[in-house]
JSON list of C-alpha atoms in Angstrom, two decimals:
[
{"chain": "A", "resi": 1, "resn": "MET", "atom": "CA", "xyz": [-4.33, -23.13, -6.19]},
{"chain": "A", "resi": 2, "resn": "GLU", "atom": "CA", "xyz": [-0.85, -23.90, -5.02]},
{"chain": "A", "resi": 3, "resn": "LEU", "atom": "CA", "xyz": [0.49, -22.69, -8.44]},
{"chain": "A", "resi": 4, "resn": "LEU", "atom": "CA", "xyz": [-1.47, -19.60, -8.36]},
{"chain": "A", "resi": 5, "resn": "ARG", "atom": "CA", "xyz": [-0.18, -18.88, -4.73]},
{"chain": "A", "resi": 6, "resn": "LEU", "atom": "CA", "xyz": [3.46, -19.38, -5.79]},
{"chain": "A", "resi": 7, "resn": "LEU", "atom": "CA", "xyz": [3.13, -17.14, -8.71]},
{"chain": "A", "resi": 8, "resn": "GLU", "atom": "CA", "xyz": [1.34, -14.54, -6.65]},
{"chain": "A", "resi": 9, "resn": "LYS", "atom": "CA", "xyz": [4.39, -14.47, -4.23]},
{"chain": "A", "resi": 10, "resn": "ASP", "atom": "CA", "xyz": [6.95, -14.52, -7.16]},
{"chain": "A", "resi": 11, "resn": "GLY", "atom": "CA", "xyz": [5.82, -14.13, -10.70]},
{"chain": "A", "resi": 12, "resn": "ARG", "atom": "CA", "xyz": [9.48, -14.57, -11.67]},
{"chain": "A", "resi": 13, "resn": "MET", "atom": "CA", "xyz": [9.89, -18.06, -10.07]},
{"chain": "A", "resi": 14, "resn": "PRO", "atom": "CA", "xyz": [11.40, -20.52, -12.71]},
{"chain": "A", "resi": 15, "resn": "VAL", "atom": "CA", "xyz": [9.05, -23.13, -14.12]},
{"chain": "A", "resi": 16, "resn": "LYS", "atom": "CA", "xyz": [11.76, -25.77, -13.13]},
{"chain": "A", "resi": 17, "resn": "THR", "atom": "CA", "xyz": [11.42, -24.66, -9.52]},
{"chain": "A", "resi": 18, "resn": "ILE", "atom": "CA", "xyz": [7.70, -24.58, -9.41]},
{"chain": "A", "resi": 19, "resn": "ALA", "atom": "CA", "xyz": [7.55, -28.10, -10.97]},
{"chain": "A", "resi": 20, "resn": "LYS", "atom": "CA", "xyz": [9.85, -29.28, -8.27]},
{"chain": "A", "resi": 21, "resn": "MET", "atom": "CA", "xyz": [7.73, -27.76, -5.51]},
{"chain": "A", "resi": 22, "resn": "LEU", "atom": "CA", "xyz": [4.47, -29.11, -6.77]},
{"chain": "A", "resi": 23, "resn": "ASP", "atom": "CA", "xyz": [6.09, -32.38, -7.73]},
{"chain": "A", "resi": 24, "resn": "VAL", "atom": "CA", "xyz": [4.74, -32.25, -11.40]},
{"chain": "A", "resi": 25, "resn": "SER", "atom": "CA", "xyz": [6.59, -32.07, -14.71]},
{"chain": "A", "resi": 26, "resn": "GLU", "atom": "CA", "xyz": [7.65, -28.71, -16.18]},
{"chain": "A", "resi": 27, "resn": "GLU", "atom": "CA", "xyz": [5.45, -29.16, -19.09]},
{"chain": "A", "resi": 28, "resn": "GLU", "atom": "CA", "xyz": [2.46, -29.64, -16.91]},
{"chain": "A", "resi": 29, "resn": "ILE", "atom": "CA", "xyz": [3.31, -26.37, -15.22]},
{"chain": "A", "resi": 30, "resn": "GLU", "atom": "CA", "xyz": [3.57, -24.59, -18.62]},
{"chain": "A", "resi": 31, "resn": "ASP", "atom": "CA", "xyz": [0.34, -26.05, -19.74]},
{"chain": "A", "resi": 32, "resn": "MET", "atom": "CA", "xyz": [-1.43, -24.88, -16.47]},
{"chain": "A", "resi": 33, "resn": "MET", "atom": "CA", "xyz": [0.03, -21.42, -16.78]},
{"chain": "A", "resi": 34, "resn": "ARG", "atom": "CA", "xyz": [-1.08, -21.05, -20.36]},
{"chain": "A", "resi": 35, "resn": "ALA", "atom": "CA", "xyz": [-4.56, -22.34, -19.47]},
{"chain": "A", "resi": 36, "resn": "LEU", "atom": "CA", "xyz": [-4.86, -19.89, -16.50]},
{"chain": "A", "resi": 37, "resn": "GLU", "atom": "CA", "xyz": [-3.73, -16.96, -18.61]},
{"chain": "A", "resi": 38, "resn": "LYS", "atom": "CA", "xyz": [-6.24, -17.94, -21.54]},
{"chain": "A", "resi": 39, "resn": "ARG", "atom": "CA", "xyz": [-9.24, -18.03, -18.89]},
{"chain": "A", "resi": 40, "resn": "LYS", "atom": "CA", "xyz": [-7.91, -14.70, -17.59]},
{"chain": "A", "resi": 41, "resn": "VAL", "atom": "CA", "xyz": [-7.13, -16.15, -14.14]},
{"chain": "A", "resi": 42, "resn": "ILE", "atom": "CA", "xyz": [-3.72, -14.88, -14.37]},
{"chain": "A", "resi": 43, "resn": "LEU", "atom": "CA", "xyz": [-3.84, -11.31, -15.69]},
{"chain": "A", "resi": 44, "resn": "GLY", "atom": "CA", "xyz": [-0.26, -10.35, -15.87]},
{"chain": "A", "resi": 45, "resn": "TYR", "atom": "CA", "xyz": [3.08, -10.49, -13.97]},
{"chain": "A", "resi": 46, "resn": "SER", "atom": "CA", "xyz": [4.44, -7.47, -12.17]},
{"chain": "A", "resi": 47, "resn": "GLY", "atom": "CA", "xyz": [7.31, -6.19, -10.15]},
{"chain": "A", "resi": 48, "resn": "ILE", "atom": "CA", "xyz": [7.30, -4.22, -6.92]},
{"chain": "A", "resi": 49, "resn": "VAL", "atom": "CA", "xyz": [9.57, -1.06, -7.29]},
{"chain": "A", "resi": 50, "resn": "ASP", "atom": "CA", "xyz": [10.74, 1.10, -4.42]},
{"chain": "A", "resi": 51, "resn": "TRP", "atom": "CA", "xyz": [10.56, 4.45, -6.37]},
{"chain": "A", "resi": 52, "resn": "THR", "atom": "CA", "xyz": [12.25, 6.25, -3.51]},
{"chain": "A", "resi": 53, "resn": "LYS", "atom": "CA", "xyz": [15.40, 4.68, -4.69]},
{"chain": "A", "resi": 54, "resn": "VAL", "atom": "CA", "xyz": [15.35, 5.67, -8.31]},
{"chain": "A", "resi": 55, "resn": "ASP", "atom": "CA", "xyz": [16.73, 9.11, -9.34]},
{"chain": "A", "resi": 56, "resn": "SER", "atom": "CA", "xyz": [13.49, 10.42, -10.96]},
{"chain": "A", "resi": 57, "resn": "PRO", "atom": "CA", "xyz": [10.53, 12.18, -9.78]},
{"chain": "A", "resi": 58, "resn": "GLU", "atom": "CA", "xyz": [8.24, 9.79, -7.83]},
{"chain": "A", "resi": 59, "resn": "GLY", "atom": "CA", "xyz": [4.92, 11.25, -8.63]},
{"chain": "A", "resi": 60, "resn": "ILE", "atom": "CA", "xyz": [1.90, 11.37, -6.34]},
{"chain": "A", "resi": 61, "resn": "THR", "atom": "CA", "xyz": [-0.37, 8.42, -5.37]},
{"chain": "A", "resi": 62, "resn": "ALA", "atom": "CA", "xyz": [-3.83, 9.37, -4.07]},
{"chain": "A", "resi": 63, "resn": "MET", "atom": "CA", "xyz": [-6.62, 7.21, -2.57]},
{"chain": "A", "resi": 64, "resn": "ILE", "atom": "CA", "xyz": [-9.99, 8.84, -3.23]},
{"chain": "A", "resi": 65, "resn": "ASP", "atom": "CA", "xyz": [-13.08, 7.72, -1.45]},
{"chain": "A", "resi": 66, "resn": "VAL", "atom": "CA", "xyz": [-16.22, 8.24, -3.80]},
{"chain": "A", "resi": 67, "resn": "LYS", "atom": "CA", "xyz": [-19.90, 8.30, -2.74]},
{"chain": "A", "resi": 68, "resn": "VAL", "atom": "CA", "xyz": [-22.15, 7.53, -5.80]},
{"chain": "A", "resi": 69, "resn": "GLN", "atom": "CA", "xyz": [-25.78, 7.14, -6.54]},
{"chain": "A", "resi": 70, "resn": "PRO", "atom": "CA", "xyz": [-26.05, 3.64, -8.06]},
{"chain": "A", "resi": 71, "resn": "LYS", "atom": "CA", "xyz": [-28.40, 3.27, -11.15]},
{"chain": "A", "resi": 72, "resn": "ARG", "atom": "CA", "xyz": [-31.26, 0.99, -11.27]},
{"chain": "A", "resi": 73, "resn": "GLY", "atom": "CA", "xyz": [-30.50, -2.32, -12.97]},
{"chain": "A", "resi": 74, "resn": "VAL", "atom": "CA", "xyz": [-26.65, -1.71, -13.24]},
{"chain": "A", "resi": 75, "resn": "GLY", "atom": "CA", "xyz": [-26.02, -0.77, -9.44]},
{"chain": "A", "resi": 76, "resn": "PHE", "atom": "CA", "xyz": [-22.41, 0.49, -9.28]},
{"chain": "A", "resi": 77, "resn": "ASP", "atom": "CA", "xyz": [-21.03, -1.33, -12.28]},
{"chain": "A", "resi": 78, "resn": "GLU", "atom": "CA", "xyz": [-21.79, 1.64, -14.75]},
{"chain": "A", "resi": 79, "resn": "VAL", "atom": "CA", "xyz": [-20.09, 4.31, -12.94]},
{"chain": "A", "resi": 80, "resn": "ALA", "atom": "CA", "xyz": [-17.26, 1.98, -11.91]},
{"chain": "A", "resi": 81, "resn": "GLU", "atom": "CA", "xyz": [-16.59, 1.38, -15.69]},
{"chain": "A", "resi": 82, "resn": "ARG", "atom": "CA", "xyz": [-16.56, 5.10, -16.43]},
{"chain": "A", "resi": 83, "resn": "ILE", "atom": "CA", "xyz": [-14.15, 5.79, -13.71]},
{"chain": "A", "resi": 84, "resn": "TYR", "atom": "CA", "xyz": [-11.89, 2.98, -14.46]},
{"chain": "A", "resi": 85, "resn": "ARG", "atom": "CA", "xyz": [-11.46, 4.05, -17.95]},
{"chain": "A", "resi": 86, "resn": "PHE", "atom": "CA", "xyz": [-9.64, 7.10, -16.91]},
{"chain": "A", "resi": 87, "resn": "LYS", "atom": "CA", "xyz": [-5.74, 6.63, -17.55]},
{"chain": "A", "resi": 88, "resn": "GLU", "atom": "CA", "xyz": [-5.00, 8.00, -14.16]},
{"chain": "A", "resi": 89, "resn": "VAL", "atom": "CA", "xyz": [-6.93, 5.37, -12.27]},
{"chain": "A", "resi": 90, "resn": "LYS", "atom": "CA", "xyz": [-4.50, 2.48, -11.27]},
{"chain": "A", "resi": 91, "resn": "ALA", "atom": "CA", "xyz": [-7.27, 0.59, -9.09]},
{"chain": "A", "resi": 92, "resn": "LEU", "atom": "CA", "xyz": [-10.65, 0.70, -8.23]},
{"chain": "A", "resi": 93, "resn": "TYR", "atom": "CA", "xyz": [-12.67, -1.02, -5.57]},
{"chain": "A", "resi": 94, "resn": "LEU", "atom": "CA", "xyz": [-16.26, -1.44, -4.38]},
{"chain": "A", "resi": 95, "resn": "MET", "atom": "CA", "xyz": [-16.45, -0.96, -0.76]},
{"chain": "A", "resi": 96, "resn": "SER", "atom": "CA", "xyz": [-18.61, -1.29, 2.37]},
{"chain": "A", "resi": 97, "resn": "GLY", "atom": "CA", "xyz": [-19.00, 1.44, 4.80]},
{"chain": "A", "resi": 98, "resn": "THR", "atom": "CA", "xyz": [-19.60, 5.24, 4.27]},
{"chain": "A", "resi": 99, "resn": "TYR", "atom": "CA", "xyz": [-18.16, 5.52, 0.75]},
{"chain": "A", "resi": 100, "resn": "ASP", "atom": "CA", "xyz": [-19.05, 3.17, -2.19]},
{"chain": "A", "resi": 101, "resn": "LEU", "atom": "CA", "xyz": [-15.93, 3.12, -4.16]},
{"chain": "A", "resi": 102, "resn": "SER", "atom": "CA", "xyz": [-12.28, 3.54, -3.59]},
{"chain": "A", "resi": 103, "resn": "VAL", "atom": "CA", "xyz": [-10.25, 4.88, -6.55]},
{"chain": "A", "resi": 104, "resn": "VAL", "atom": "CA", "xyz": [-6.36, 4.68, -6.33]},
{"chain": "A", "resi": 105, "resn": "ILE", "atom": "CA", "xyz": [-4.83, 7.27, -8.94]},
{"chain": "A", "resi": 106, "resn": "GLU", "atom": "CA", "xyz": [-1.44, 8.34, -9.75]},
{"chain": "A", "resi": 107, "resn": "GLY", "atom": "CA", "xyz": [-0.27, 11.84, -10.99]},
{"chain": "A", "resi": 108, "resn": "ARG", "atom": "CA", "xyz": [2.81, 13.93, -11.44]},
{"chain": "A", "resi": 109, "resn": "THR", "atom": "CA", "xyz": [1.88, 16.68, -9.04]},
{"chain": "A", "resi": 110, "resn": "MET", "atom": "CA", "xyz": [-0.67, 17.32, -6.25]},
{"chain": "A", "resi": 111, "resn": "SER", "atom": "CA", "xyz": [-2.41, 19.90, -8.51]},
{"chain": "A", "resi": 112, "resn": "GLU", "atom": "CA", "xyz": [-2.54, 17.34, -11.28]},
{"chain": "A", "resi": 113, "resn": "VAL", "atom": "CA", "xyz": [-4.52, 14.94, -9.00]},
{"chain": "A", "resi": 114, "resn": "GLY", "atom": "CA", "xyz": [-6.68, 17.75, -7.62]},
{"chain": "A", "resi": 115, "resn": "GLN", "atom": "CA", "xyz": [-7.42, 18.60, -11.46]},
{"chain": "A", "resi": 116, "resn": "PHE", "atom": "CA", "xyz": [-8.38, 15.05, -12.07]},
{"chain": "A", "resi": 117, "resn": "VAL", "atom": "CA", "xyz": [-10.77, 15.01, -8.95]},
{"chain": "A", "resi": 118, "resn": "SER", "atom": "CA", "xyz": [-12.37, 18.48, -9.76]},
{"chain": "A", "resi": 119, "resn": "GLU", "atom": "CA", "xyz": [-12.68, 18.08, -13.57]},
{"chain": "A", "resi": 120, "resn": "LYS", "atom": "CA", "xyz": [-13.10, 14.42, -14.27]},
{"chain": "A", "resi": 121, "resn": "LEU", "atom": "CA", "xyz": [-14.36, 12.48, -11.21]},
{"chain": "A", "resi": 122, "resn": "SER", "atom": "CA", "xyz": [-16.52, 14.96, -9.48]},
{"chain": "A", "resi": 123, "resn": "THR", "atom": "CA", "xyz": [-18.13, 15.86, -12.64]},
{"chain": "A", "resi": 124, "resn": "LEU", "atom": "CA", "xyz": [-19.67, 12.49, -13.20]},
{"chain": "A", "resi": 125, "resn": "GLU", "atom": "CA", "xyz": [-23.35, 12.57, -12.82]},
{"chain": "A", "resi": 126, "resn": "SER", "atom": "CA", "xyz": [-23.59, 9.67, -10.47]},
{"chain": "A", "resi": 127, "resn": "VAL", "atom": "CA", "xyz": [-20.89, 10.94, -8.10]},
{"chain": "A", "resi": 128, "resn": "LEU", "atom": "CA", "xyz": [-22.29, 12.67, -4.89]},
{"chain": "A", "resi": 129, "resn": "SER", "atom": "CA", "xyz": [-18.95, 13.36, -3.03]},
{"chain": "A", "resi": 130, "resn": "THR", "atom": "CA", "xyz": [-15.35, 12.47, -2.89]},
{"chain": "A", "resi": 131, "resn": "THR", "atom": "CA", "xyz": [-12.54, 12.55, -0.18]},
{"chain": "A", "resi": 132, "resn": "THR", "atom": "CA", "xyz": [-8.88, 12.40, -1.41]},
{"chain": "A", "resi": 133, "resn": "HIS", "atom": "CA", "xyz": [-6.09, 10.97, 0.76]},
{"chain": "A", "resi": 134, "resn": "PHE", "atom": "CA", "xyz": [-2.53, 11.53, -0.37]},
{"chain": "A", "resi": 135, "resn": "GLN", "atom": "CA", "xyz": [-0.01, 8.80, 0.22]},
{"chain": "A", "resi": 136, "resn": "LEU", "atom": "CA", "xyz": [2.84, 10.08, 2.05]},
{"chain": "A", "resi": 137, "resn": "LYS", "atom": "CA", "xyz": [5.19, 7.07, 2.56]},
{"chain": "A", "resi": 138, "resn": "LYS", "atom": "CA", "xyz": [4.95, 3.51, 1.50]},
{"chain": "A", "resi": 139, "resn": "TYR", "atom": "CA", "xyz": [5.79, 0.89, 4.47]},
{"chain": "A", "resi": 140, "resn": "LYS", "atom": "CA", "xyz": [4.27, -2.30, 2.86]},
{"chain": "A", "resi": 141, "resn": "HIS", "atom": "CA", "xyz": [2.77, -3.22, -0.50]},
{"chain": "A", "resi": 142, "resn": "ASP", "atom": "CA", "xyz": [1.61, -6.70, -1.67]},
{"chain": "A", "resi": 143, "resn": "GLY", "atom": "CA", "xyz": [3.36, -8.14, 1.29]},
{"chain": "A", "resi": 144, "resn": "VAL", "atom": "CA", "xyz": [6.59, -6.63, 0.61]},
{"chain": "A", "resi": 145, "resn": "VAL", "atom": "CA", "xyz": [8.05, -4.52, 3.33]},
{"chain": "A", "resi": 146, "resn": "PHE", "atom": "CA", "xyz": [9.92, -1.20, 2.13]},
{"chain": "A", "resi": 147, "resn": "GLU", "atom": "CA", "xyz": [12.79, -0.54, 4.31]},
{"chain": "A", "resi": 148, "resn": "ASP", "atom": "CA", "xyz": [16.53, 0.09, 4.05]},
{"chain": "A", "resi": 149, "resn": "GLY", "atom": "CA", "xyz": [17.69, -2.38, 6.52]},
{"chain": "A", "resi": 150, "resn": "ASP", "atom": "CA", "xyz": [21.03, -0.47, 6.91]},
{"chain": "A", "resi": 151, "resn": "GLU", "atom": "CA", "xyz": [19.71, 1.65, 9.87]},
{"chain": "A", "resi": 152, "resn": "ASP", "atom": "CA", "xyz": [21.51, 0.85, 12.99]},
{"chain": "A", "resi": 153, "resn": "HIS", "atom": "CA", "xyz": [18.85, -0.09, 15.73]},
{"chain": "A", "resi": 154, "resn": "ARG", "atom": "CA", "xyz": [21.13, -0.52, 18.56]},
{"chain": "A", "resi": 155, "resn": "ILE", "atom": "CA", "xyz": [20.54, 1.59, 21.95]},
{"chain": "A", "resi": 156, "resn": "VAL", "atom": "CA", "xyz": [22.96, 4.39, 22.43]},
{"chain": "A", "resi": 157, "resn": "VAL", "atom": "CA", "xyz": [24.90, 4.03, 25.42]},
{"chain": "A", "resi": 158, "resn": "SER", "atom": "CA", "xyz": [26.50, 7.01, 26.99]},
{"chain": "A", "resi": 159, "resn": "PRO", "atom": "CA", "xyz": [28.62, 7.30, 30.12]}
]
């Protein structure tokens, strides 16, 4: 569990550092990581990018709440599988509350996202309704705060 928590915080942490922190050999850490990858406990390693600081179009991220009619015997799994197979879908969650599924998608433009919702998502037979929310600004993601840190927060004093 400790190894997983360390990797979740920083997937690039050197094996040597992890071994020292957990007081085990580097070989043991490498063996544990291979075993966890083989069992699909560790599914991948990713970086968090602040796309606002890159000179290229950011694209659009939307969160879509979806109300579905679950199917007898398979519940929400069948419709969820159909939805997560779309290339635009970056994340999909079964939720409690008013809506059943929360879908996170990425597109180049708002109209591309709208086209996905109207032509692909809403046309699935189990989908009853959708509500689309466009991400306007990212403040924090996976525990990482997005801020410049260069801004002067001192109070302006005038005579």
